[in-house]
Amino acid sequence: MERVNQTSSVSEFILLGLSSRPEDQKPLFILFLIIYLVTLTGNLLIILAIHSDPHLQTPMYFFLTFLSFTDICFTTTIVPRMLVNFLSEKTISYAGCLTQMYFIYALGNTDSFLLAVMAFDRYVAICDPFHYVTIMSHHRCVLLVAFSCSFTHMHSLLHTLLLNHLIFCDSNVIHHFLCDLSPLMKLSCSSTFINEIVIMTEGPIVLVTPFLFITFSYMRILITVLKIPSAAGKHKAFSTCGSHLTAVTLFYGSIFYVYLQPLSTYTVQDHIATIVYTVLTSMLNPFIYSLRNKDLKQGLRKLMGKRKAQAAPS
């Protein structure tokens, strides 16, 4: 970090945010504060409900617990910084910017890998139910989560270290509300050739591989479900996948729109898609997974019942 600061004249960056108009700052602050509080509350309730209900101690909910925890961390990496920028100076230090970028990529890709792991869980449950307990053992579930976290952190570290070798000379204005690779690379006055090569080769592999894995899993699930003779059986099988498919569509639809395009075409219009996968998805996931899931809704009711009983005077 010191080597770059000595060769660069830029010690901090300016995040322009979502709007430069003063009258927009307070309404945006209130909006994103509400979104952040709803995200924290919803995901914490999911974690507590799963932890407190013995009926929810299954691999699917084990993975959902880590997805909710990752969503909390992911949103916390982004939204508090946005809230500060809405009401005060929009500057962020060089080290702070790289740190934020590191966790955005690490946690965002962890979400992606966890969605792939959850698709594998649904595939085994529907396509090979007799071996489900053996295949999805607790030990294997822990290994899958550990791999999802460690691999994505190494991926993020690679891009952060490569960015740290770039030199920033004059401009320090980031046309975004967060520190992202593309806007930062545009500001560099040194060659970004190696960075772009890594982004075009290693980046899509890390991003697309989980999506392809999810697609393959659901193709196998679809083939298996279509062989079920009764309509009720088909509906029951599909109902266990509906929430996950909704989350996958929301997450990957927005993230592909932002990242699977050339660096030169990255514009301010991508802000909305970035908000979807960084902020809105984390907020909506608890609703997506609880509204259509009877077991989880029952777990949440039990949790709220316990809280009311504890709060009631003796």
Short mmCIF file of N, CA and C in Angstrom, two decimals, residues 79-258:
data_model
loop_
_atom_site.label_atom_id
_atom_site.label_comp_id
_atom_site.label_asym_id
_atom_site.label_seq_id
_atom_site.Cartn_x
_atom_site.Cartn_y
_atom_site.Cartn_z
N VAL A 79 -23.74 0.20 2.32
CA VAL A 79 -24.76 1.20 2.67
C VAL A 79 -24.28 2.22 3.71
N PRO A 80 -23.63 1.84 4.82
CA PRO A 80 -23.18 2.87 5.77
C PRO A 80 -22.29 3.93 5.12
N ARG A 81 -21.43 3.51 4.20
CA ARG A 81 -20.60 4.48 3.49
C ARG A 81 -21.46 5.41 2.63
N MET A 82 -22.52 4.87 2.01
CA MET A 82 -23.44 5.70 1.23
C MET A 82 -24.14 6.71 2.13
N LEU A 83 -24.57 6.27 3.31
CA LEU A 83 -25.29 7.15 4.23
C LEU A 83 -24.42 8.31 4.67
N VAL A 84 -23.15 8.04 4.94
CA VAL A 84 -22.21 9.11 5.31
C VAL A 84 -22.06 10.10 4.16
N ASN A 85 -21.95 9.58 2.95
CA ASN A 85 -21.76 10.44 1.78
C ASN A 85 -22.97 11.32 1.49
N PHE A 86 -24.15 10.85 1.83
CA PHE A 86 -25.36 11.64 1.58
C PHE A 86 -25.38 12.91 2.43
N LEU A 87 -24.82 12.86 3.64
CA LEU A 87 -24.94 13.97 4.57
C LEU A 87 -23.64 14.72 4.83
N SER A 88 -22.53 14.23 4.30
CA SER A 88 -21.26 14.91 4.56
C SER A 88 -20.38 14.84 3.31
N GLU A 89 -19.09 15.06 3.49
CA GLU A 89 -18.17 15.01 2.35
C GLU A 89 -18.16 13.62 1.73
N LYS A 90 -18.00 13.59 0.41
CA LYS A 90 -18.08 12.34 -0.32
C LYS A 90 -16.72 11.69 -0.52
N THR A 91 -15.75 12.04 0.29
CA THR A 91 -14.40 11.49 0.12
C THR A 91 -14.26 10.15 0.84
N ILE A 92 -13.37 9.32 0.29
CA ILE A 92 -13.00 8.05 0.90
C ILE A 92 -11.50 7.87 0.69
N SER A 93 -10.78 7.44 1.70
CA SER A 93 -9.33 7.30 1.60
C SER A 93 -8.96 6.21 0.59
N TYR A 94 -7.73 6.28 0.13
CA TYR A 94 -7.23 5.28 -0.82
C TYR A 94 -7.35 3.88 -0.22
N ALA A 95 -6.87 3.72 1.03
CA ALA A 95 -6.93 2.41 1.69
C ALA A 95 -8.38 1.98 1.93
N GLY A 96 -9.23 2.95 2.30
CA GLY A 96 -10.64 2.65 2.54
C GLY A 96 -11.34 2.20 1.27
N CYS A 97 -10.97 2.81 0.15
CA CYS A 97 -11.58 2.46 -1.13
C CYS A 97 -11.22 1.03 -1.53
N LEU A 98 -9.93 0.69 -1.41
CA LEU A 98 -9.50 -0.66 -1.76
C LEU A 98 -10.07 -1.70 -0.81
N THR A 99 -10.20 -1.33 0.46
CA THR A 99 -10.79 -2.25 1.43
C THR A 99 -12.25 -2.52 1.10
N GLN A 100 -12.98 -1.46 0.77
CA GLN A 100 -14.38 -1.64 0.40
C GLN A 100 -14.50 -2.51 -0.84
N MET A 101 -13.67 -2.26 -1.85
CA MET A 101 -13.72 -3.05 -3.07
C MET A 101 -13.43 -4.52 -2.78
N TYR A 102 -12.45 -4.77 -1.91
CA TYR A 102 -12.10 -6.15 -1.56
C TYR A 102 -13.31 -6.89 -1.00
N PHE A 103 -13.98 -6.29 -0.03
CA PHE A 103 -15.11 -6.98 0.60
C PHE A 103 -16.33 -7.06 -0.31
N ILE A 104 -16.51 -6.07 -1.18
CA ILE A 104 -17.62 -6.14 -2.13
C ILE A 104 -17.47 -7.37 -3.03
N TYR A 105 -16.26 -7.57 -3.56
CA TYR A 105 -16.04 -8.71 -4.46
C TYR A 105 -16.03 -10.03 -3.69
N ALA A 106 -15.44 -10.04 -2.50
CA ALA A 106 -15.38 -11.27 -1.72
C ALA A 106 -16.78 -11.71 -1.29
N LEU A 107 -17.56 -10.80 -0.74
CA LEU A 107 -18.89 -11.14 -0.23
C LEU A 107 -19.90 -11.34 -1.35
N GLY A 108 -19.80 -10.52 -2.41
CA GLY A 108 -20.70 -10.68 -3.55
C GLY A 108 -20.53 -12.04 -4.21
N ASN A 109 -19.30 -12.47 -4.40
CA ASN A 109 -19.05 -13.77 -5.00
C ASN A 109 -19.36 -14.91 -4.04
N THR A 110 -19.24 -14.67 -2.74
CA THR A 110 -19.66 -15.69 -1.77
C THR A 110 -21.16 -15.93 -1.89
N ASP A 111 -21.94 -14.86 -2.06
CA ASP A 111 -23.38 -14.99 -2.32
C ASP A 111 -23.61 -15.88 -3.55
N SER A 112 -22.85 -15.61 -4.60
CA SER A 112 -22.99 -16.36 -5.85
C SER A 112 -22.71 -17.84 -5.64
N PHE A 113 -21.63 -18.16 -4.93
CA PHE A 113 -21.27 -19.56 -4.69
C PHE A 113 -22.26 -20.24 -3.76
N LEU A 114 -22.77 -19.52 -2.77
CA LEU A 114 -23.76 -20.11 -1.88
C LEU A 114 -25.06 -20.43 -2.62
N LEU A 115 -25.45 -19.59 -3.58
CA LEU A 115 -26.62 -19.87 -4.40
C LEU A 115 -26.41 -21.14 -5.22
N ALA A 116 -25.17 -21.34 -5.69
CA ALA A 116 -24.85 -22.57 -6.44
C ALA A 116 -24.90 -23.79 -5.52
N VAL A 117 -24.40 -23.65 -4.31
CA VAL A 117 -24.43 -24.75 -3.33
C VAL A 117 -25.88 -25.10 -2.99
N MET A 118 -26.73 -24.09 -2.85
CA MET A 118 -28.14 -24.34 -2.55
C MET A 118 -28.85 -25.02 -3.71
N ALA A 119 -28.43 -24.71 -4.94
CA ALA A 119 -28.98 -25.39 -6.11
C ALA A 119 -28.59 -26.87 -6.10
N PHE A 120 -27.35 -27.15 -5.71
CA PHE A 120 -26.88 -28.53 -5.60
C PHE A 120 -27.69 -29.28 -4.54
N ASP A 121 -27.98 -28.60 -3.44
CA ASP A 121 -28.79 -29.21 -2.38
C ASP A 121 -30.17 -29.59 -2.90
N ARG A 122 -30.80 -28.70 -3.66
CA ARG A 122 -32.12 -28.99 -4.22
C ARG A 122 -32.03 -30.13 -5.26
N TYR A 123 -30.95 -30.15 -6.03
CA TYR A 123 -30.76 -31.21 -7.02
C TYR A 123 -30.69 -32.58 -6.34
N VAL A 124 -29.91 -32.69 -5.28
CA VAL A 124 -29.77 -33.97 -4.58
C VAL A 124 -31.09 -34.36 -3.93
N ALA A 125 -31.79 -33.38 -3.32
CA ALA A 125 -33.05 -33.65 -2.63
C ALA A 125 -34.12 -34.19 -3.57
N ILE A 126 -34.14 -33.68 -4.80
CA ILE A 126 -35.19 -34.06 -5.76
C ILE A 126 -34.76 -35.23 -6.65
N CYS A 127 -33.51 -35.21 -7.09
CA CYS A 127 -33.06 -36.21 -8.06
C CYS A 127 -32.48 -37.47 -7.41
N ASP A 128 -32.02 -37.37 -6.18
CA ASP A 128 -31.44 -38.53 -5.51
C ASP A 128 -31.82 -38.51 -4.02
N PRO A 129 -33.12 -38.55 -3.74
CA PRO A 129 -33.58 -38.37 -2.35
C PRO A 129 -33.13 -39.48 -1.40
N PHE A 130 -32.94 -40.71 -1.90
CA PHE A 130 -32.58 -41.83 -1.03
C PHE A 130 -31.15 -41.70 -0.50
N HIS A 131 -30.31 -40.95 -1.20
CA HIS A 131 -28.93 -40.76 -0.75
C HIS A 131 -28.69 -39.34 -0.22
N TYR A 132 -29.78 -38.60 -0.02
CA TYR A 132 -29.65 -37.19 0.38
C TYR A 132 -28.90 -37.04 1.70
N VAL A 133 -29.28 -37.82 2.69
CA VAL A 133 -28.66 -37.71 4.01
C VAL A 133 -27.17 -38.02 3.94
N THR A 134 -26.81 -38.99 3.11
CA THR A 134 -25.40 -39.37 3.00
C THR A 134 -24.60 -38.32 2.23
N ILE A 135 -25.15 -37.87 1.10
CA ILE A 135 -24.44 -36.91 0.26
C ILE A 135 -24.32 -35.56 0.96
N MET A 136 -25.42 -35.08 1.53
CA MET A 136 -25.43 -33.77 2.17
C MET A 136 -25.20 -33.92 3.67
N SER A 137 -24.14 -34.60 4.03
CA SER A 137 -23.78 -34.75 5.44
C SER A 137 -23.34 -33.39 5.99
N HIS A 138 -23.35 -33.28 7.31
CA HIS A 138 -22.96 -32.01 7.93
C HIS A 138 -21.52 -31.65 7.58
N HIS A 139 -20.67 -32.66 7.57
CA HIS A 139 -19.26 -32.42 7.24
C HIS A 139 -19.12 -31.86 5.83
N ARG A 140 -19.87 -32.43 4.87
CA ARG A 140 -19.78 -31.95 3.49
C ARG A 140 -20.38 -30.55 3.36
N CYS A 141 -21.44 -30.27 4.09
CA CYS A 141 -22.05 -28.94 4.05
C CYS A 141 -21.06 -27.89 4.55
N VAL A 142 -20.35 -28.21 5.63
CA VAL A 142 -19.35 -27.28 6.17
C VAL A 142 -18.24 -27.05 5.15
N LEU A 143 -17.80 -28.10 4.48
CA LEU A 143 -16.74 -27.97 3.47
C LEU A 143 -17.20 -27.11 2.30
N LEU A 144 -18.45 -27.27 1.88
CA LEU A 144 -18.98 -26.47 0.78
C LEU A 144 -19.03 -24.99 1.14
N VAL A 145 -19.45 -24.69 2.36
CA VAL A 145 -19.49 -23.29 2.81
C VAL A 145 -18.07 -22.73 2.94
N ALA A 146 -17.17 -23.54 3.48
CA ALA A 146 -15.78 -23.10 3.66
C ALA A 146 -15.13 -22.80 2.31
N PHE A 147 -15.39 -23.66 1.32
CA PHE A 147 -14.84 -23.42 -0.02
C PHE A 147 -15.44 -22.15 -0.63
N SER A 148 -16.75 -21.98 -0.48
CA SER A 148 -17.43 -20.81 -1.04
C SER A 148 -16.84 -19.51 -0.50
N CYS A 149 -16.48 -19.51 0.78
CA CYS A 149 -15.93 -18.30 1.40
C CYS A 149 -14.46 -18.10 1.05
N SER A 150 -13.65 -19.15 1.17
CA SER A 150 -12.20 -19.00 0.98
C SER A 150 -11.83 -18.73 -0.47
N PHE A 151 -12.45 -19.41 -1.41
CA PHE A 151 -12.12 -19.22 -2.82
C PHE A 151 -12.45 -17.81 -3.28
N THR A 152 -13.59 -17.30 -2.86
CA THR A 152 -14.01 -15.95 -3.29
C THR A 152 -13.13 -14.88 -2.67
N HIS A 153 -12.63 -15.12 -1.45
CA HIS A 153 -11.72 -14.15 -0.83
C HIS A 153 -10.38 -14.12 -1.57
N MET A 154 -9.91 -15.27 -2.05
CA MET A 154 -8.67 -15.30 -2.84
C MET A 154 -8.87 -14.58 -4.16
N HIS A 155 -10.02 -14.76 -4.78
CA HIS A 155 -10.36 -14.07 -6.03
C HIS A 155 -10.34 -12.55 -5.82
N SER A 156 -10.96 -12.11 -4.74
CA SER A 156 -11.01 -10.68 -4.44
C SER A 156 -9.63 -10.12 -4.13
N LEU A 157 -8.83 -10.90 -3.40
CA LEU A 157 -7.48 -10.46 -3.05
C LEU A 157 -6.63 -10.27 -4.31
N LEU A 158 -6.78 -11.15 -5.28
CA LEU A 158 -6.03 -11.04 -6.54
C LEU A 158 -6.32 -9.71 -7.22
N HIS A 159 -7.60 -9.36 -7.38
CA HIS A 159 -7.96 -8.12 -8.07
C HIS A 159 -7.56 -6.89 -7.26
N THR A 160 -7.64 -6.99 -5.94
CA THR A 160 -7.26 -5.85 -5.10
C THR A 160 -5.76 -5.59 -5.19
N LEU A 161 -4.96 -6.65 -5.16
CA LEU A 161 -3.51 -6.49 -5.27
C LEU A 161 -3.10 -5.94 -6.63
N LEU A 162 -3.76 -6.41 -7.68
CA LEU A 162 -3.46 -5.90 -9.02
C LEU A 162 -3.83 -4.42 -9.14
N LEU A 163 -4.95 -4.04 -8.56
CA LEU A 163 -5.36 -2.63 -8.58
C LEU A 163 -4.40 -1.78 -7.76
N ASN A 164 -3.87 -2.35 -6.71
CA ASN A 164 -2.95 -1.63 -5.84
C ASN A 164 -1.64 -1.28 -6.53
N HIS A 165 -1.34 -1.94 -7.64
CA HIS A 165 -0.12 -1.66 -8.40
C HIS A 165 -0.31 -0.55 -9.44
N LEU A 166 -1.54 -0.10 -9.62
CA LEU A 166 -1.79 0.98 -10.57
C LEU A 166 -1.41 2.33 -9.95
N ILE A 167 -1.15 3.29 -10.82
CA ILE A 167 -0.79 4.64 -10.38
C ILE A 167 -1.93 5.59 -10.72
N PHE A 168 -2.31 6.41 -9.75
CA PHE A 168 -3.36 7.40 -9.95
C PHE A 168 -2.74 8.78 -9.82
N CYS A 169 -2.83 9.56 -10.89
CA CYS A 169 -2.09 10.82 -10.96
C CYS A 169 -2.92 12.05 -10.60
N ASP A 170 -3.91 12.34 -11.39
CA ASP A 170 -4.63 13.61 -11.24
C ASP A 170 -6.07 13.43 -10.77
N SER A 171 -6.87 12.85 -11.62
CA SER A 171 -8.30 12.73 -11.30
C SER A 171 -8.52 11.71 -10.18
N ASN A 172 -9.37 12.06 -9.23
CA ASN A 172 -9.72 11.15 -8.14
C ASN A 172 -11.23 11.05 -7.94
N VAL A 173 -11.98 11.46 -8.99
CA VAL A 173 -13.44 11.46 -8.91
C VAL A 173 -13.98 10.15 -9.48
N ILE A 174 -14.64 9.36 -8.63
CA ILE A 174 -15.24 8.08 -9.04
C ILE A 174 -16.71 8.32 -9.35
N HIS A 175 -17.09 8.04 -10.58
CA HIS A 175 -18.48 8.24 -10.99
C HIS A 175 -19.33 7.05 -10.58
N HIS A 176 -19.42 6.87 -9.28
CA HIS A 176 -20.15 5.72 -8.73
C HIS A 176 -20.43 6.01 -7.27
N PHE A 177 -21.25 5.14 -6.62
CA PHE A 177 -21.52 5.30 -5.20
C PHE A 177 -20.70 4.33 -4.36
N LEU A 178 -19.86 3.51 -5.03
CA LEU A 178 -18.97 2.60 -4.32
C LEU A 178 -17.68 2.43 -5.10
N CYS A 179 -16.68 1.85 -4.46
CA CYS A 179 -15.40 1.61 -5.11
C CYS A 179 -15.45 0.30 -5.89
N ASP A 180 -15.48 0.41 -7.21
CA ASP A 180 -15.58 -0.76 -8.08
C ASP A 180 -14.40 -0.76 -9.04
N LEU A 181 -14.08 -1.93 -9.57
CA LEU A 181 -12.91 -2.06 -10.44
C LEU A 181 -12.94 -1.15 -11.65
N SER A 182 -14.03 -1.21 -12.41
CA SER A 182 -14.07 -0.48 -13.68
C SER A 182 -13.90 1.03 -13.52
N PRO A 183 -14.67 1.68 -12.62
CA PRO A 183 -14.47 3.13 -12.44
C PRO A 183 -13.06 3.48 -11.96
N LEU A 184 -12.48 2.65 -11.10
CA LEU A 184 -11.14 2.91 -10.60
C LEU A 184 -10.09 2.76 -11.69
N MET A 185 -10.25 1.73 -12.52
CA MET A 185 -9.29 1.52 -13.60
C MET A 185 -9.33 2.65 -14.62
N LYS A 186 -10.49 3.24 -14.80
CA LYS A 186 -10.62 4.38 -15.71
C LYS A 186 -9.80 5.58 -15.23
N LEU A 187 -9.62 5.69 -13.92
CA LEU A 187 -8.89 6.82 -13.35
C LEU A 187 -7.38 6.64 -13.40
N SER A 188 -6.91 5.43 -13.60
CA SER A 188 -5.48 5.15 -13.55
C SER A 188 -4.74 5.79 -14.72
N CYS A 189 -3.54 6.34 -14.43
CA CYS A 189 -2.71 6.90 -15.49
C CYS A 189 -1.58 5.94 -15.87
N SER A 190 -1.63 4.71 -15.34
CA SER A 190 -0.68 3.68 -15.75
C SER A 190 -1.40 2.60 -16.55
N SER A 191 -0.67 1.68 -17.11
CA SER A 191 -1.26 0.64 -17.95
C SER A 191 -2.13 -0.31 -17.13
N THR A 192 -3.32 -0.57 -17.63
CA THR A 192 -4.24 -1.50 -16.96
C THR A 192 -4.36 -2.80 -17.76
N PHE A 193 -3.39 -3.06 -18.62
CA PHE A 193 -3.45 -4.23 -19.51
C PHE A 193 -3.59 -5.53 -18.73
N ILE A 194 -2.73 -5.72 -17.73
CA ILE A 194 -2.77 -6.97 -16.95
C ILE A 194 -4.10 -7.09 -16.21
N ASN A 195 -4.55 -5.98 -15.63
CA ASN A 195 -5.83 -6.00 -14.92
C ASN A 195 -6.97 -6.43 -15.83
N GLU A 196 -6.98 -5.87 -17.05
CA GLU A 196 -8.05 -6.19 -17.99
C GLU A 196 -7.98 -7.63 -18.45
N ILE A 197 -6.77 -8.15 -18.65
CA ILE A 197 -6.61 -9.55 -19.05
C ILE A 197 -7.15 -10.48 -17.97
N VAL A 198 -6.82 -10.18 -16.71
CA VAL A 198 -7.31 -11.00 -15.60
C VAL A 198 -8.83 -10.89 -15.48
N ILE A 199 -9.37 -9.69 -15.64
CA ILE A 199 -10.82 -9.50 -15.58
C ILE A 199 -11.52 -10.29 -16.67
N MET A 200 -10.95 -10.30 -17.88
CA MET A 200 -11.60 -10.98 -19.01
C MET A 200 -11.43 -12.49 -18.99
N THR A 201 -10.45 -12.99 -18.22
CA THR A 201 -10.22 -14.44 -18.17
C THR A 201 -10.68 -15.04 -16.85
N GLU A 202 -10.05 -14.65 -15.76
CA GLU A 202 -10.39 -15.22 -14.46
C GLU A 202 -11.74 -14.74 -13.96
N GLY A 203 -12.07 -13.46 -14.22
CA GLY A 203 -13.32 -12.88 -13.74
C GLY A 203 -14.56 -13.63 -14.19
N PRO A 204 -14.75 -13.80 -15.52
CA PRO A 204 -15.94 -14.53 -15.98
C PRO A 204 -16.02 -15.97 -15.47
N ILE A 205 -14.85 -16.61 -15.28
CA ILE A 205 -14.86 -17.98 -14.76
C ILE A 205 -15.48 -18.02 -13.37
N VAL A 206 -15.04 -17.09 -12.52
CA VAL A 206 -15.56 -17.04 -11.15
C VAL A 206 -17.03 -16.64 -11.14
N LEU A 207 -17.42 -15.75 -12.03
CA LEU A 207 -18.79 -15.26 -12.06
C LEU A 207 -19.75 -16.23 -12.74
N VAL A 208 -19.33 -16.79 -13.87
CA VAL A 208 -20.23 -17.61 -14.69
C VAL A 208 -20.31 -19.05 -14.22
N THR A 209 -19.22 -19.60 -13.67
CA THR A 209 -19.22 -21.01 -13.27
C THR A 209 -20.34 -21.36 -12.29
N PRO A 210 -20.55 -20.57 -11.20
CA PRO A 210 -21.68 -20.90 -10.32
C PRO A 210 -23.03 -20.84 -11.04
N PHE A 211 -23.18 -19.87 -11.95
CA PHE A 211 -24.44 -19.76 -12.69
C PHE A 211 -24.66 -20.98 -13.58
N LEU A 212 -23.60 -21.44 -14.25
CA LEU A 212 -23.71 -22.63 -15.09
C LEU A 212 -24.04 -23.86 -14.24
N PHE A 213 -23.45 -23.92 -13.06
CA PHE A 213 -23.72 -25.02 -12.14
C PHE A 213 -25.19 -25.01 -11.72
N ILE A 214 -25.72 -23.82 -11.44
CA ILE A 214 -27.13 -23.68 -11.08
C ILE A 214 -28.02 -24.10 -12.24
N THR A 215 -27.67 -23.65 -13.45
CA THR A 215 -28.44 -23.99 -14.65
C THR A 215 -28.47 -25.50 -14.87
N PHE A 216 -27.32 -26.14 -14.77
CA PHE A 216 -27.23 -27.59 -14.94
C PHE A 216 -28.08 -28.32 -13.89
N SER A 217 -28.00 -27.85 -12.64
CA SER A 217 -28.76 -28.49 -11.56
C SER A 217 -30.25 -28.41 -11.84
N TYR A 218 -30.72 -27.25 -12.30
CA TYR A 218 -32.15 -27.10 -12.54
C TYR A 218 -32.62 -27.80 -13.81
N MET A 219 -31.73 -27.98 -14.75
CA MET A 219 -32.09 -28.79 -15.92
C MET A 219 -32.33 -30.24 -15.49
N ARG A 220 -31.46 -30.76 -14.63
CA ARG A 220 -31.64 -32.12 -14.11
C ARG A 220 -32.90 -32.21 -13.24
N ILE A 221 -33.13 -31.17 -12.44
CA ILE A 221 -34.34 -31.15 -11.61
C ILE A 221 -35.59 -31.16 -12.47
N LEU A 222 -35.59 -30.35 -13.53
CA LEU A 222 -36.75 -30.26 -14.43
C LEU A 222 -37.03 -31.61 -15.08
N ILE A 223 -35.99 -32.28 -15.55
CA ILE A 223 -36.16 -33.59 -16.17
C ILE A 223 -36.75 -34.59 -15.18
N THR A 224 -36.26 -34.55 -13.94
CA THR A 224 -36.76 -35.47 -12.90
C THR A 224 -38.20 -35.17 -12.54
N VAL A 225 -38.53 -33.91 -12.38
CA VAL A 225 -39.88 -33.52 -11.97
C VAL A 225 -40.90 -33.85 -13.05
N LEU A 226 -40.54 -33.67 -14.32
CA LEU A 226 -41.46 -33.98 -15.41
C LEU A 226 -41.81 -35.46 -15.47
N LYS A 227 -40.97 -36.30 -14.85
CA LYS A 227 -41.25 -37.73 -14.83
C LYS A 227 -42.19 -38.13 -13.71
N ILE A 228 -42.45 -37.19 -12.78
CA ILE A 228 -43.39 -37.48 -11.69
C ILE A 228 -44.80 -37.53 -12.26
N PRO A 229 -45.54 -38.63 -12.03
CA PRO A 229 -46.85 -38.80 -12.68
C PRO A 229 -47.93 -37.83 -12.18
N SER A 230 -47.98 -37.55 -10.90
CA SER A 230 -49.06 -36.73 -10.35
C SER A 230 -48.73 -35.24 -10.41
N ALA A 231 -49.77 -34.45 -10.64
CA ALA A 231 -49.60 -33.00 -10.67
C ALA A 231 -49.23 -32.46 -9.29
N ALA A 232 -49.78 -33.08 -8.26
CA ALA A 232 -49.49 -32.65 -6.89
C ALA A 232 -48.02 -32.89 -6.56
N GLY A 233 -47.49 -34.02 -7.04
CA GLY A 233 -46.08 -34.33 -6.81
C GLY A 233 -45.17 -33.33 -7.51
N LYS A 234 -45.54 -32.97 -8.74
CA LYS A 234 -44.76 -31.97 -9.48
C LYS A 234 -44.78 -30.62 -8.78
N HIS A 235 -45.97 -30.23 -8.32
CA HIS A 235 -46.10 -28.94 -7.65
C HIS A 235 -45.28 -28.90 -6.37
N LYS A 236 -45.29 -29.99 -5.61
CA LYS A 236 -44.53 -30.06 -4.36
C LYS A 236 -43.03 -29.94 -4.63
N ALA A 237 -42.56 -30.63 -5.69
CA ALA A 237 -41.14 -30.58 -6.03
C ALA A 237 -40.73 -29.19 -6.47
N PHE A 238 -41.55 -28.56 -7.32
CA PHE A 238 -41.22 -27.22 -7.82
C PHE A 238 -41.31 -26.17 -6.71
N SER A 239 -42.24 -26.39 -5.76
CA SER A 239 -42.43 -25.38 -4.71
C SER A 239 -41.18 -25.24 -3.83
N THR A 240 -40.40 -26.31 -3.72
CA THR A 240 -39.18 -26.23 -2.91
C THR A 240 -38.08 -25.45 -3.62
N CYS A 241 -38.26 -25.19 -4.92
CA CYS A 241 -37.24 -24.48 -5.70
C CYS A 241 -37.62 -23.06 -6.04
N GLY A 242 -38.89 -22.71 -5.87
CA GLY A 242 -39.37 -21.41 -6.32
C GLY A 242 -38.64 -20.24 -5.71
N SER A 243 -38.44 -20.26 -4.39
CA SER A 243 -37.77 -19.15 -3.71
C SER A 243 -36.33 -19.00 -4.20
N HIS A 244 -35.65 -20.13 -4.32
CA HIS A 244 -34.25 -20.09 -4.76
C HIS A 244 -34.14 -19.56 -6.18
N LEU A 245 -35.03 -19.99 -7.06
CA LEU A 245 -35.00 -19.52 -8.45
C LEU A 245 -35.25 -18.02 -8.53
N THR A 246 -36.15 -17.50 -7.70
CA THR A 246 -36.42 -16.06 -7.68
C THR A 246 -35.18 -15.29 -7.25
N ALA A 247 -34.50 -15.78 -6.20
CA ALA A 247 -33.28 -15.11 -5.72
C ALA A 247 -32.18 -15.16 -6.77
N VAL A 248 -32.05 -16.30 -7.44
CA VAL A 248 -31.02 -16.45 -8.49
C VAL A 248 -31.28 -15.49 -9.64
N THR A 249 -32.53 -15.39 -10.08
CA THR A 249 -32.89 -14.51 -11.20
C THR A 249 -32.59 -13.05 -10.87
N LEU A 250 -32.96 -12.63 -9.68
CA LEU A 250 -32.74 -11.24 -9.25
C LEU A 250 -31.25 -10.93 -9.16
N PHE A 251 -30.50 -11.83 -8.56
CA PHE A 251 -29.06 -11.61 -8.34
C PHE A 251 -28.28 -11.64 -9.64
N TYR A 252 -28.42 -12.71 -10.40
CA TYR A 252 -27.60 -12.86 -11.60
C TYR A 252 -28.06 -11.95 -12.75
N GLY A 253 -29.36 -11.67 -12.81
CA GLY A 253 -29.83 -10.78 -13.86
C GLY A 253 -29.17 -9.42 -13.80
N SER A 254 -29.07 -8.87 -12.57
CA SER A 254 -28.47 -7.55 -12.40
C SER A 254 -26.95 -7.60 -12.48
N ILE A 255 -26.33 -8.65 -11.93
CA ILE A 255 -24.87 -8.70 -11.88
C ILE A 255 -24.29 -8.95 -13.28
N PHE A 256 -24.97 -9.75 -14.09
CA PHE A 256 -24.50 -9.97 -15.46
C PHE A 256 -24.61 -8.70 -16.29
N TYR A 257 -25.67 -7.94 -16.03
CA TYR A 257 -25.86 -6.69 -16.77
C TYR A 257 -24.69 -5.73 -16.53
N VAL A 258 -24.19 -5.73 -15.29
CA VAL A 258 -23.12 -4.80 -14.93
C VAL A 258 -21.76 -5.29 -15.41
#
